[in-house]
């Protein structure tokens, strides 16, 4: 359907080694394996571009104010423009206000669609739960730098199982990130802290439920899920935590000892 549109472009080939990707998942857009069509960030990026160009109006729903809202829960890349160093507010009608939600993203990590990713500017470390690493097929034996301690201002501490480097795809940008593996991170699968934020030069906003960063193609905005944030809060609450904004069980202000 969309192949005949003037703004349609086939994606570049997937850059990772085919032998390391999940052969059971196939993407019709890339015509290759490794992830599903539904989880393809490149396709979502293109669809948002086509929606913005007005090509898919018949598939776009409208809110109560009559403004068009794409039926997609992620990313909104405008065309090339100067980096204005502020968070745009054009998506304010998409966000339920008022709220106190944490910023929860879904990103492709290591060719897997990983959900419940907390964006935490207060964390000095990028963390991944051990069960997530195992699900990706990586062994927890022989990880580098095991035994380091993650500690916070309230005196609690967690021992790292080790470090692992995984590719994190945020829309068109893929960055190899060194994660510290922890045994338990519930209700989150991953926490992206200042290391990822600074390398990506990301501006995060919990209020607008989005992160923004600049690429050669212009400004990219990735949107969080308020539903996922509230689910994380509920999971944490049922587990006996008393925190009110879905912050991690381990303190977000961390340092290594």
Coordinates of N, CA and C in Angstrom, one line a residue:
X1 N 0.8 -1.2 0.0 CA 0.0 0.0 0.0 C 0.9 1.3 0.0
X2 N 1.9 1.3 0.9 CA 2.6 2.6 1.0 C 3.8 2.6 0.0
X3 N 4.1 1.5 -0.6 CA 5.3 1.5 -1.5 C 5.1 2.5 -2.7
X4 N 3.9 2.8 -3.1 CA 3.7 3.6 -4.2 C 3.7 5.1 -3.9
X5 N 3.8 5.5 -2.6 CA 3.8 6.9 -2.2 C 5.2 7.5 -2.5
X6 N 5.1 8.8 -2.8 CA 6.3 9.5 -3.3 C 7.4 9.6 -2.2
X7 N 7.0 9.6 -1.0 CA 8.0 9.7 0.1 C 8.5 8.3 0.6
X8 N 8.0 7.3 0.0 CA 8.4 5.9 0.5 C 9.9 5.6 0.1
X9 N 10.6 5.1 1.0 CA 12.0 4.6 0.7 C 12.2 3.3 1.5
X10 N 12.8 2.3 0.8 CA 13.2 1.1 1.4 C 14.4 1.4 2.4
X11 N 14.4 0.6 3.5 CA 15.5 0.9 4.5 C 16.8 0.4 4.1
X12 N 17.8 0.8 4.7 CA 19.2 0.3 4.6 C 19.2 -1.1 5.2
X13 N 20.1 -2.0 4.7 CA 20.2 -3.3 5.3 C 20.5 -3.3 6.8
X14 N 20.1 -4.3 7.5 CA 20.4 -4.4 8.9 C 21.9 -4.6 9.1
X15 N 22.5 -3.8 10.0 CA 23.9 -3.8 10.1 C 24.6 -4.9 10.9
X16 N 23.8 -5.6 11.7 CA 24.4 -6.6 12.6 C 24.6 -7.9 11.9
X17 N 25.4 -8.8 12.4 CA 25.7 -10.1 11.8 C 24.5 -10.9 11.8
X18 N 24.1 -11.4 10.6 CA 22.8 -12.2 10.5 C 22.8 -13.5 11.4
X19 N 24.0 -14.0 11.6 CA 24.1 -15.3 12.4 C 23.7 -15.0 13.9
X20 N 23.8 -13.7 14.3 CA 23.5 -13.4 15.7 C 22.1 -13.0 15.9
X21 N 21.3 -12.9 14.8 CA 19.9 -12.4 15.0 C 18.9 -13.5 15.1
X22 N 17.8 -13.3 15.6 CA 16.7 -14.3 15.8 C 16.1 -14.6 14.4
X23 N 16.4 -15.8 14.0 CA 15.9 -16.2 12.7 C 14.4 -16.5 12.6
X24 N 13.8 -16.6 13.8 CA 12.3 -16.8 13.9 C 11.5 -15.6 13.7
X25 N 12.2 -14.4 13.7 CA 11.5 -13.1 13.5 C 11.9 -12.6 12.2
X26 N 10.9 -12.2 11.4 CA 11.2 -11.6 10.1 C 10.5 -10.3 9.9
X27 N 11.2 -9.4 9.3 CA 10.7 -8.0 9.0 C 10.4 -7.9 7.5
X28 N 9.1 -7.7 7.1 CA 8.8 -7.5 5.7 C 9.4 -6.2 5.1
X29 N 9.6 -5.2 6.0 CA 10.2 -4.0 5.5 C 11.6 -4.1 5.2
X30 N 12.4 -4.8 6.0 CA 13.8 -5.0 5.7 C 14.1 -6.2 4.8
X31 N 13.0 -7.0 4.7 CA 13.2 -8.3 3.9 C 14.3 -9.1 4.5
X32 N 14.3 -9.2 5.8 CA 15.4 -9.9 6.5 C 14.9 -10.3 7.9
X33 N 15.7 -11.1 8.6 CA 15.3 -11.6 9.9 C 16.0 -10.9 11.0
X34 N 15.5 -11.0 12.2 CA 16.1 -10.4 13.4 C 15.1 -9.7 14.3
X35 N 14.1 -9.2 13.7 CA 13.0 -8.6 14.4 C 11.7 -8.7 13.6
X36 N 10.6 -8.4 14.2 CA 9.3 -8.5 13.5 C 9.0 -7.2 12.8
X37 N 8.1 -7.3 11.8 CA 7.6 -6.0 11.2 C 7.0 -5.1 12.2
X38 N 6.2 -5.6 13.1 CA 5.5 -4.8 14.1 C 6.5 -4.1 15.0
X39 N 7.7 -4.6 15.2 CA 8.7 -4.0 16.1 C 9.7 -3.2 15.4
X40 N 9.5 -3.0 14.1 CA 10.6 -2.4 13.3 C 10.5 -0.8 13.5
X41 N 11.6 -0.3 14.1 CA 11.6 1.1 14.3 C 11.8 1.9 13.0
X42 N 12.5 1.4 12.0 CA 12.6 2.1 10.7 C 11.3 2.2 10.0
X43 N 10.5 1.2 10.1 CA 9.1 1.3 9.5 C 8.3 2.3 10.2
X44 N 8.3 2.3 11.6 CA 7.5 3.2 12.3 C 8.0 4.7 12.0
X45 N 9.3 4.8 11.9 CA 9.9 6.1 11.5 C 9.3 6.6 10.2
X46 N 9.3 5.7 9.2 CA 8.8 6.0 7.9 C 7.3 6.3 7.9
X47 N 6.5 5.5 8.7 CA 5.1 5.8 8.8 C 4.8 7.1 9.4
X48 N 5.5 7.5 10.4 CA 5.3 8.8 11.0 C 5.6 9.9 10.0
X49 N 6.6 9.7 9.2 CA 7.0 10.7 8.2 C 5.9 10.8 7.2
X50 N 5.3 9.7 6.7 CA 4.2 9.7 5.8 C 3.0 10.3 6.4
X51 N 2.7 10.1 7.6 CA 1.6 10.7 8.3 C 1.7 12.2 8.3
X52 N 2.9 12.6 8.7 CA 3.2 14.1 8.8 C 3.1 14.7 7.4
X53 N 3.4 14.0 6.3 CA 3.3 14.5 5.0 C 1.8 14.5 4.5
X54 N 0.9 13.9 5.3 CA -0.5 13.9 4.9 C -0.9 12.7 4.0
X55 N 0.0 11.7 3.9 CA -0.3 10.6 3.0 C -1.3 9.6 3.5
X56 N -1.4 9.4 4.8 CA -2.2 8.3 5.4 C -3.3 8.9 6.3
X57 N -4.0 9.9 5.8 CA -5.1 10.5 6.6 C -6.2 9.6 6.9
X58 N -6.5 8.7 6.0 CA -7.6 7.7 6.2 C -7.3 6.7 7.3
X59 N -6.1 6.6 7.7 CA -5.7 5.7 8.8 C -5.4 6.3 10.1
X60 N -5.6 7.6 10.2 CA -5.3 8.4 11.4 C -6.6 8.8 12.1
X61 N -6.6 8.6 13.4 CA -7.8 8.9 14.2 C -7.7 10.4 14.7
X62 N -8.7 10.9 15.2 CA -8.7 12.3 15.7 C -9.2 12.3 17.1
X63 N -8.6 13.3 17.9 CA -9.0 13.4 19.3 C -10.2 14.3 19.4
X64 N -10.7 14.7 20.6 CA -11.9 15.4 20.8 C -11.8 16.8 20.3
X65 N -10.5 17.3 20.1 CA -10.4 18.7 19.6 C -10.2 18.7 18.1
X66 N -10.3 17.6 17.5 CA -10.3 17.6 16.0 C -8.9 17.5 15.4
X67 N -7.9 17.3 16.3 CA -6.5 17.2 15.8 C -6.2 15.8 15.4
X68 N -5.5 15.6 14.3 CA -5.1 14.3 13.9 C -4.1 13.7 14.8
X69 N -4.3 12.4 15.2 CA -3.4 11.7 16.0 C -3.1 10.4 15.4
X70 N -1.8 10.1 15.0 CA -1.5 8.8 14.4 C -1.7 7.7 15.4
X71 N -2.1 6.6 15.0 CA -2.4 5.5 15.8 C -1.1 4.6 16.1
X72 N -0.1 5.3 16.5 CA 1.2 4.7 16.7 C 1.7 5.3 18.0
X73 N 2.4 4.5 18.8 CA 2.7 5.0 20.2 C 4.2 5.4 20.3
X74 N 4.9 5.6 19.2 CA 6.3 5.9 19.2 C 6.6 7.0 18.2
X75 N 7.8 7.6 18.4 CA 8.6 8.4 17.5 C 7.9 9.4 16.5
X76 N 8.4 10.6 16.4 CA 7.9 11.6 15.6 C 9.0 12.4 15.0
X77 N 9.7 12.0 13.9 CA 10.8 12.7 13.4 C 10.4 13.7 12.3
X78 N 10.5 15.0 12.6 CA 10.2 16.1 11.6 C 11.4 16.1 10.6
X79 N 11.3 16.9 9.6 CA 12.3 17.1 8.6 C 13.5 17.9 9.2
X80 N 14.6 18.0 8.4 CA 15.7 18.7 9.0 C 15.4 20.1 9.4
X81 N 15.9 20.5 10.6 CA 15.6 21.8 11.2 C 16.7 22.1 12.2
X82 N 16.9 23.4 12.5 CA 17.9 23.7 13.5 C 17.6 23.1 14.9
X83 N 18.6 22.8 15.6 CA 18.4 22.2 17.0 C 18.1 23.4 17.9
X84 N 16.8 23.4 18.4 CA 16.4 24.6 19.1 C 16.5 24.4 20.6
X85 N 17.1 23.3 21.1 CA 17.5 23.1 22.5 C 16.3 23.3 23.5
X86 N 15.1 22.9 23.0 CA 14.0 22.9 23.9 C 13.0 21.7 23.5
X87 N 12.2 21.3 24.5 CA 11.3 20.2 24.2 C 10.0 20.8 23.5
X88 N 9.7 20.3 22.3 CA 8.5 20.8 21.6 C 7.2 20.3 22.4
X89 N 6.2 21.1 22.3 CA 4.9 20.7 23.0 C 3.8 20.3 22.1
X90 N 4.1 20.0 20.8 CA 3.1 19.7 19.8 C 2.3 18.4 20.2
X91 N 2.9 17.6 21.0 CA 2.2 16.3 21.3 C 1.5 16.4 22.7
X92 N 1.2 17.6 23.2 CA 0.6 17.7 24.5 C -0.7 17.0 24.6
X93 N -1.5 17.0 23.5 CA -2.8 16.4 23.5 C -2.7 14.9 23.6
X94 N -1.5 14.3 23.3 CA -1.3 12.8 23.4 C -1.1 12.4 24.8
X95 N -0.7 13.3 25.7 CA -0.3 13.0 27.1 C -1.4 13.3 28.1
X96 N -1.7 12.3 28.9 CA -2.7 12.6 29.9 C -2.2 13.4 31.0
X97 N -2.8 14.6 31.2 CA -2.3 15.5 32.2 C -3.4 15.8 33.2
X98 N -3.1 16.1 34.5 CA -1.8 16.1 35.1 C -1.3 14.6 35.3
X99 N 0.0 14.5 35.5 CA 0.5 13.1 35.8 C 1.8 13.2 36.5
X100 N 2.2 12.2 37.1 CA 3.5 12.1 37.8 C 4.3 10.8 37.3
X101 N 4.0 10.4 36.1 CA 4.6 9.2 35.6 C 6.1 9.3 35.3
X102 N 6.8 8.2 35.5 CA 8.1 8.1 35.1 C 8.1 7.9 33.5
X103 N 9.3 8.1 32.9 CA 9.4 8.0 31.5 C 9.9 6.6 31.1
X104 N 8.9 5.8 30.5 CA 9.2 4.4 30.2 C 9.2 4.3 28.7
X105 N 10.3 3.8 28.1 CA 10.4 3.6 26.6 C 10.4 2.1 26.3
X106 N 10.1 1.8 25.0 CA 10.4 0.5 24.4 C 11.4 0.7 23.3
X107 N 12.5 0.0 23.3 CA 13.5 0.1 22.3 C 14.0 -1.2 21.9
X108 N 14.7 -1.3 20.7 CA 15.3 -2.5 20.3 C 16.7 -2.6 20.9
X109 N 16.9 -3.6 21.6 CA 18.2 -3.9 22.3 C 18.7 -5.3 21.9
X110 N 19.8 -5.4 21.2 CA 20.3 -6.7 20.8 C 19.4 -7.4 20.0
X111 N 18.7 -6.8 19.0 CA 17.7 -7.4 18.1 C 16.5 -7.9 18.8
X112 N 16.2 -7.5 20.1 CA 15.0 -7.8 20.8 C 14.2 -6.5 21.1
X113 N 12.9 -6.6 21.0 CA 12.0 -5.5 21.4 C 11.9 -5.5 22.9
X114 N 12.6 -4.6 23.6 CA 12.6 -4.6 25.0 C 11.7 -3.5 25.5
X115 N 10.8 -3.9 26.4 CA 9.8 -2.9 27.0 C 10.2 -2.6 28.4
X116 N 9.5 -1.7 29.0 CA 9.7 -1.3 30.4 C 11.1 -0.9 30.6
X117 N 11.6 0.1 29.8 CA 12.9 0.7 29.9 C 12.7 2.1 30.6
X118 N 13.3 2.2 31.8 CA 13.2 3.5 32.6 C 14.3 4.4 32.1
X119 N 13.9 5.6 31.8 CA 14.9 6.7 31.5 C 15.1 7.4 32.8
X120 N 16.3 7.3 33.4 CA 16.6 7.9 34.7 C 17.9 8.7 34.7
X121 N 17.7 10.1 34.5 CA 18.9 11.0 34.5 C 19.6 11.0 35.8
X122 N 19.0 10.5 36.9 CA 19.6 10.4 38.2 C 20.6 9.2 38.4
X123 N 20.6 8.3 37.4 CA 21.4 7.1 37.5 C 22.7 7.3 36.8
X124 N 23.8 7.0 37.4 CA 25.1 7.1 36.7 C 25.4 5.9 35.9
X125 N 24.6 4.8 36.1 CA 24.9 3.5 35.4 C 23.7 3.2 34.5
X126 N 24.0 2.4 33.4 CA 23.0 1.8 32.6 C 22.9 0.4 33.0
X127 N 21.7 0.0 33.4 CA 21.5 -1.3 34.1 C 20.5 -2.2 33.2
X128 N 20.8 -3.5 33.3 CA 19.9 -4.5 32.6 C 19.7 -5.6 33.6
X129 N 18.5 -6.1 33.6 CA 18.1 -7.3 34.5 C 18.7 -8.6 33.9
X130 N 19.2 -9.4 34.8 CA 19.8 -10.7 34.4 C 18.9 -11.5 33.5
X131 N 17.7 -11.6 33.8 CA 16.7 -12.4 33.1 C 16.6 -12.0 31.6
X132 N 16.8 -10.6 31.4 CA 16.7 -10.1 30.0 C 17.9 -10.6 29.2
X133 N 19.1 -10.5 29.9 CA 20.3 -11.0 29.2 C 20.2 -12.4 28.9
X134 N 19.7 -13.2 29.8 CA 19.5 -14.6 29.5 C 18.5 -14.9 28.4
X135 N 17.5 -14.1 28.4 CA 16.5 -14.3 27.3 C 17.1 -14.0 25.9
X136 N 18.0 -13.1 25.9 CA 18.7 -12.8 24.6 C 19.7 -13.9 24.2
X137 N 19.9 -14.9 25.0 CA 20.8 -15.9 24.7 C 22.2 -15.8 25.2
X138 N 22.5 -14.7 26.0 CA 23.8 -14.5 26.5 C 24.0 -15.2 27.8
X139 N 25.2 -15.7 28.0 CA 25.5 -16.4 29.3 C 25.9 -15.4 30.3
X140 N 25.5 -15.6 31.6 CA 25.9 -14.8 32.7 C 27.2 -15.2 33.3
X141 N 27.8 -16.3 32.8 CA 29.1 -16.7 33.2 C 30.2 -16.0 32.4
X142 N 31.2 -15.5 33.1 CA 32.3 -14.9 32.4 C 32.1 -13.4 32.1
X143 N 31.1 -12.8 32.7 CA 30.9 -11.4 32.4 C 32.1 -10.6 33.0
X144 N 32.4 -9.5 32.3 CA 33.5 -8.6 32.8 C 33.1 -7.8 34.0
X145 N 34.1 -7.5 34.8 CA 33.9 -6.7 36.0 C 32.9 -7.1 37.0
X146 N 32.8 -8.4 37.3 CA 31.8 -8.9 38.3 C 32.2 -8.4 39.7
X147 N 31.1 -8.3 40.6 CA 31.4 -8.0 42.0 C 31.4 -6.5 42.4
X148 N 31.3 -5.6 41.4 CA 31.3 -4.2 41.8 C 29.9 -3.9 42.5
X149 N 29.9 -2.9 43.3 CA 28.8 -2.6 44.1 C 28.1 -1.3 43.7
X150 N 26.8 -1.4 43.5 CA 26.0 -0.2 43.2 C 25.4 0.3 44.5
X151 N 25.6 1.5 44.9 CA 25.1 2.0 46.2 C 24.4 3.3 46.0
X152 N 23.5 3.6 46.9 CA 22.7 4.8 46.8 C 22.7 5.6 48.1
X153 N 22.0 6.8 48.0 CA 22.1 7.7 49.1 C 21.4 7.1 50.4
X154 N 20.5 6.2 50.2 CA 19.7 5.7 51.4 C 20.4 4.5 52.0
X155 N 21.6 4.2 51.5 CA 22.4 3.1 52.1 C 22.2 1.7 51.6
X156 N 21.3 1.5 50.7 CA 21.1 0.2 50.1 C 22.2 0.0 49.0
X157 N 22.4 -1.3 48.7 CA 23.5 -1.6 47.7 C 23.1 -2.9 47.0
X158 N 23.6 -2.9 45.8 CA 23.4 -4.1 44.9 C 24.7 -4.5 44.2
X159 N 25.0 -5.7 44.2 CA 26.2 -6.2 43.6 C 26.0 -6.5 42.1
X160 N 26.9 -6.0 41.2 CA 26.8 -6.3 39.8 C 27.2 -7.7 39.5
X161 N 26.5 -8.3 38.6 CA 26.9 -9.7 38.1 C 28.0 -9.5 37.1
X162 N 28.2 -8.3 36.5 CA 29.2 -8.1 35.5 C 28.7 -7.1 34.5
X163 N 29.5 -6.8 33.5 CA 29.1 -5.9 32.4 C 28.9 -6.6 31.1
X164 N 28.1 -6.1 30.3 CA 27.9 -6.6 28.9 C 27.6 -5.5 28.0
X165 N 28.1 -5.6 26.8 CA 27.9 -4.5 25.7 C 26.8 -5.0 24.8
X166 N 25.7 -4.2 24.7 CA 24.6 -4.5 23.8 C 24.3 -3.3 22.9
X167 N 23.9 -3.5 21.7 CA 23.5 -2.4 20.8 C 22.0 -2.0 21.1
X168 N 21.9 -0.7 21.3 CA 20.6 -0.1 21.6 C 20.2 0.8 20.4
X169 N 19.0 0.4 19.8 CA 18.6 1.2 18.6 C 17.5 2.2 19.1
X170 N 17.7 3.4 18.9 CA 16.8 4.5 19.2 C 16.4 5.2 17.9
X171 N 15.3 4.7 17.3 CA 14.9 5.2 15.9 C 16.1 4.9 15.0
X172 N 16.6 6.0 14.2 CA 17.7 5.6 13.2 C 19.1 5.4 13.8
X173 N 19.2 5.7 15.1 CA 20.6 5.7 15.7 C 20.8 4.4 16.6
X174 N 21.8 3.7 16.3 CA 22.2 2.5 17.1 C 23.5 2.8 17.8
X175 N 23.5 2.6 19.1 CA 24.7 2.9 20.0 C 25.0 1.6 20.8
X176 N 26.3 1.2 20.8 CA 26.7 0.1 21.7 C 26.8 0.6 23.1
X177 N 26.1 0.0 24.0 CA 26.1 0.5 25.4 C 26.6 -0.6 26.3
X178 N 27.5 -0.2 27.3 CA 27.9 -1.1 28.3 C 27.0 -1.1 29.4
X179 N 26.3 -2.2 29.6 CA 25.3 -2.3 30.7 C 25.9 -3.1 31.9
X180 N 25.5 -2.7 33.1 CA 25.9 -3.4 34.3 C 24.7 -4.4 34.5
X181 N 25.0 -5.6 34.7 CA 23.9 -6.7 34.8 C 23.6 -6.8 36.3
X182 N 22.3 -6.7 36.7 CA 21.9 -6.9 38.1 C 20.9 -8.1 38.1
X183 N 20.8 -8.8 39.2 CA 20.0 -9.9 39.3 C 18.5 -9.5 39.3
X184 N 18.2 -8.4 40.0 CA 16.8 -8.0 40.1 C 16.6 -6.5 39.8
X185 N 15.7 -6.2 38.9 CA 15.5 -4.8 38.6 C 14.0 -4.4 38.5
X186 N 13.2 -5.4 38.8 CA 11.8 -5.3 38.7 C 11.3 -4.0 39.4
X187 N 10.3 -3.3 38.8 CA 9.5 -3.7 37.7 C 10.1 -3.4 36.3
X188 N 11.3 -2.9 36.2 CA 11.9 -2.5 35.0 C 12.8 -3.7 34.4
X189 N 12.9 -3.7 33.1 CA 13.9 -4.6 32.4 C 15.2 -3.9 32.2
X190 N 15.2 -2.6 32.0 CA 16.4 -1.9 31.7 C 16.3 -0.5 32.3
X191 N 17.4 0.1 32.8 CA 17.4 1.5 33.2 C 18.5 2.2 32.4
X192 N 18.1 3.2 31.6 CA 19.1 4.0 30.9 C 19.4 5.2 31.7
X193 N 20.6 5.4 32.1 CA 21.0 6.5 32.9 C 21.8 7.5 32.1
X194 N 22.6 8.3 32.8 CA 23.3 9.4 32.2 C 24.3 9.0 31.2
X195 N 24.9 7.8 31.2 CA 25.9 7.4 30.2 C 25.2 7.4 28.8
X196 N 24.1 6.7 28.7 CA 23.4 6.6 27.4 C 22.9 8.0 27.0
X197 N 22.3 8.7 28.0 CA 21.7 10.0 27.7 C 22.8 11.0 27.2
X198 N 23.9 11.0 27.8 CA 25.0 11.9 27.4 C 25.6 11.5 26.0
X199 N 25.8 10.3 25.8 CA 26.4 9.8 24.5 C 25.4 10.2 23.4
X200 N 24.1 10.0 23.6 CA 23.1 10.3 22.6 C 22.8 11.8 22.5
X201 N 23.3 12.5 23.5 CA 22.9 14.0 23.6 C 21.4 14.2 23.7
X202 N 20.8 13.4 24.5 CA 19.4 13.3 24.6 C 18.9 14.4 25.6
X203 N 17.7 15.0 25.3 CA 17.0 15.8 26.3 C 15.8 15.0 26.7
X204 N 15.7 14.6 28.0 CA 14.6 13.8 28.4 C 13.6 14.7 29.1
X205 N 12.3 14.4 29.0 CA 11.3 15.2 29.7 C 10.2 14.2 30.2
X206 N 10.1 14.0 31.5 CA 9.1 13.2 32.1 C 7.7 13.9 31.9
X207 N 7.7 15.2 32.0 CA 6.4 15.9 31.8 C 5.8 15.7 30.4
X208 N 6.6 15.8 29.4 CA 6.1 15.6 28.0 C 6.2 14.2 27.6
X209 N 6.7 13.3 28.5 CA 6.8 11.8 28.2 C 7.5 11.6 26.9
X210 N 8.7 12.1 26.8 CA 9.5 12.0 25.6 C 11.0 12.2 25.8
X211 N 11.8 11.7 24.9 CA 13.2 12.1 24.8 C 13.4 12.7 23.4
X212 N 14.3 13.7 23.3 CA 14.6 14.3 22.0 C 16.1 14.3 21.8
X213 N 16.5 14.1 20.5 CA 17.9 14.2 20.2 C 18.0 14.5 18.7
X214 N 19.2 15.0 18.3 CA 19.5 15.4 17.0 C 20.2 14.4 16.2
X215 N 19.8 14.2 14.9 CA 20.6 13.4 14.0 C 20.8 14.2 12.7
X216 N 21.5 13.6 11.7 CA 21.7 14.3 10.5 C 20.4 14.5 9.7
X217 N 19.4 13.7 10.1 CA 18.1 13.8 9.4 C 17.1 14.8 10.1
X218 N 17.6 15.4 11.2 CA 16.8 16.3 12.0 C 16.6 15.9 13.4
X219 N 15.6 16.5 14.0 CA 15.3 16.2 15.4 C 14.4 15.0 15.5
X220 N 14.8 14.1 16.4 CA 14.0 12.8 16.6 C 13.4 12.9 18.0
X221 N 12.1 12.6 18.1 CA 11.4 12.6 19.4 C 10.9 11.1 19.6
X222 N 11.2 10.5 20.7 CA 10.7 9.2 21.0 C 9.8 9.3 22.2
X223 N 8.6 8.8 22.2 CA 7.6 9.0 23.2 C 7.5 7.7 24.1
X224 N 7.3 8.0 25.4 CA 7.1 7.0 26.4 C 5.7 6.5 26.5
X225 N 5.5 5.5 27.3 CA 4.1 4.9 27.5 C 3.7 5.2 28.9
X226 N 2.6 6.0 29.0 CA 2.1 6.3 30.4 C 1.4 5.0 30.9
X227 N 0.9 4.2 30.0 CA 0.3 2.9 30.5 C 1.4 2.0 31.1
X228 N 2.5 1.9 30.4 CA 3.6 1.1 31.0 C 4.1 1.7 32.3
X229 N 4.2 3.0 32.4 CA 4.6 3.7 33.6 C 3.7 3.3 34.8
X230 N 2.4 3.3 34.5 CA 1.5 3.0 35.6 C 1.5 1.5 35.9
X231 N 1.7 0.7 34.9 CA 1.9 -0.7 35.2 C 3.1 -1.0 36.1
X232 N 4.2 -0.3 35.8 CA 5.4 -0.5 36.6 C 5.1 0.0 38.0
X233 N 4.4 1.1 38.2 CA 4.1 1.6 39.5 C 3.3 0.6 40.3
X234 N 2.3 0.0 39.6 CA 1.4 -0.9 40.2 C 2.2 -2.2 40.7
X235 N 3.1 -2.6 39.8 CA 4.0 -3.8 40.1 C 4.8 -3.5 41.3
X236 N 5.4 -2.3 41.3 CA 6.3 -1.9 42.5 C 5.5 -1.8 43.7
X237 N 4.3 -1.3 43.6 CA 3.4 -1.1 44.8 C 3.0 -2.4 45.4
X238 N 2.6 -3.4 44.5 CA 2.2 -4.7 44.9 C 3.4 -5.4 45.6
X239 N 4.6 -5.1 45.1 CA 5.8 -5.7 45.7 C 6.2 -5.1 47.0
X240 N 5.4 -4.1 47.4 CA 5.7 -3.5 48.8 C 6.4 -2.2 48.8
X241 N 6.7 -1.6 47.6 CA 7.4 -0.4 47.6 C 6.5 0.7 47.9
X242 N 7.0 1.8 48.5 CA 6.1 3.0 48.8 C 6.4 4.2 47.9
X243 N 7.3 4.0 46.9 CA 7.6 5.1 46.0 C 6.4 5.4 45.1
X244 N 6.2 6.7 44.8 CA 5.0 7.1 44.1 C 5.2 7.4 42.6
X245 N 6.4 7.5 42.1 CA 6.5 7.8 40.7 C 7.3 6.7 39.9
X246 N 7.1 5.5 40.3 CA 7.7 4.4 39.6 C 9.2 4.5 39.4
X247 N 9.9 5.0 40.5 CA 11.4 5.0 40.5 C 11.9 3.6 40.8
X248 N 13.1 3.3 40.4 CA 13.6 1.9 40.6 C 13.7 1.5 42.0
X249 N 13.6 0.1 42.3 CA 13.8 -0.3 43.6 C 15.2 0.1 44.2
X250 N 16.2 0.0 43.3 CA 17.5 0.5 43.7 C 17.5 2.0 43.5
X251 N 18.2 2.8 44.4 CA 18.1 4.2 44.3 C 18.7 4.6 42.9
X252 N 18.1 5.7 42.3 CA 18.5 6.1 41.0 C 19.8 6.9 41.1
X253 N 20.2 7.5 42.2 CA 21.4 8.2 42.4 C 22.5 7.2 42.8
X254 N 23.4 6.9 41.9 CA 24.3 5.7 42.1 C 25.7 6.1 41.9
X255 N 26.6 5.4 42.6 CA 28.0 5.5 42.3 C 28.6 4.1 42.6
X256 N 29.8 3.9 42.0 CA 30.5 2.7 42.2 C 31.4 2.8 43.4
X257 N 31.5 1.7 44.2 CA 32.5 1.6 45.3 C 33.6 0.7 44.9

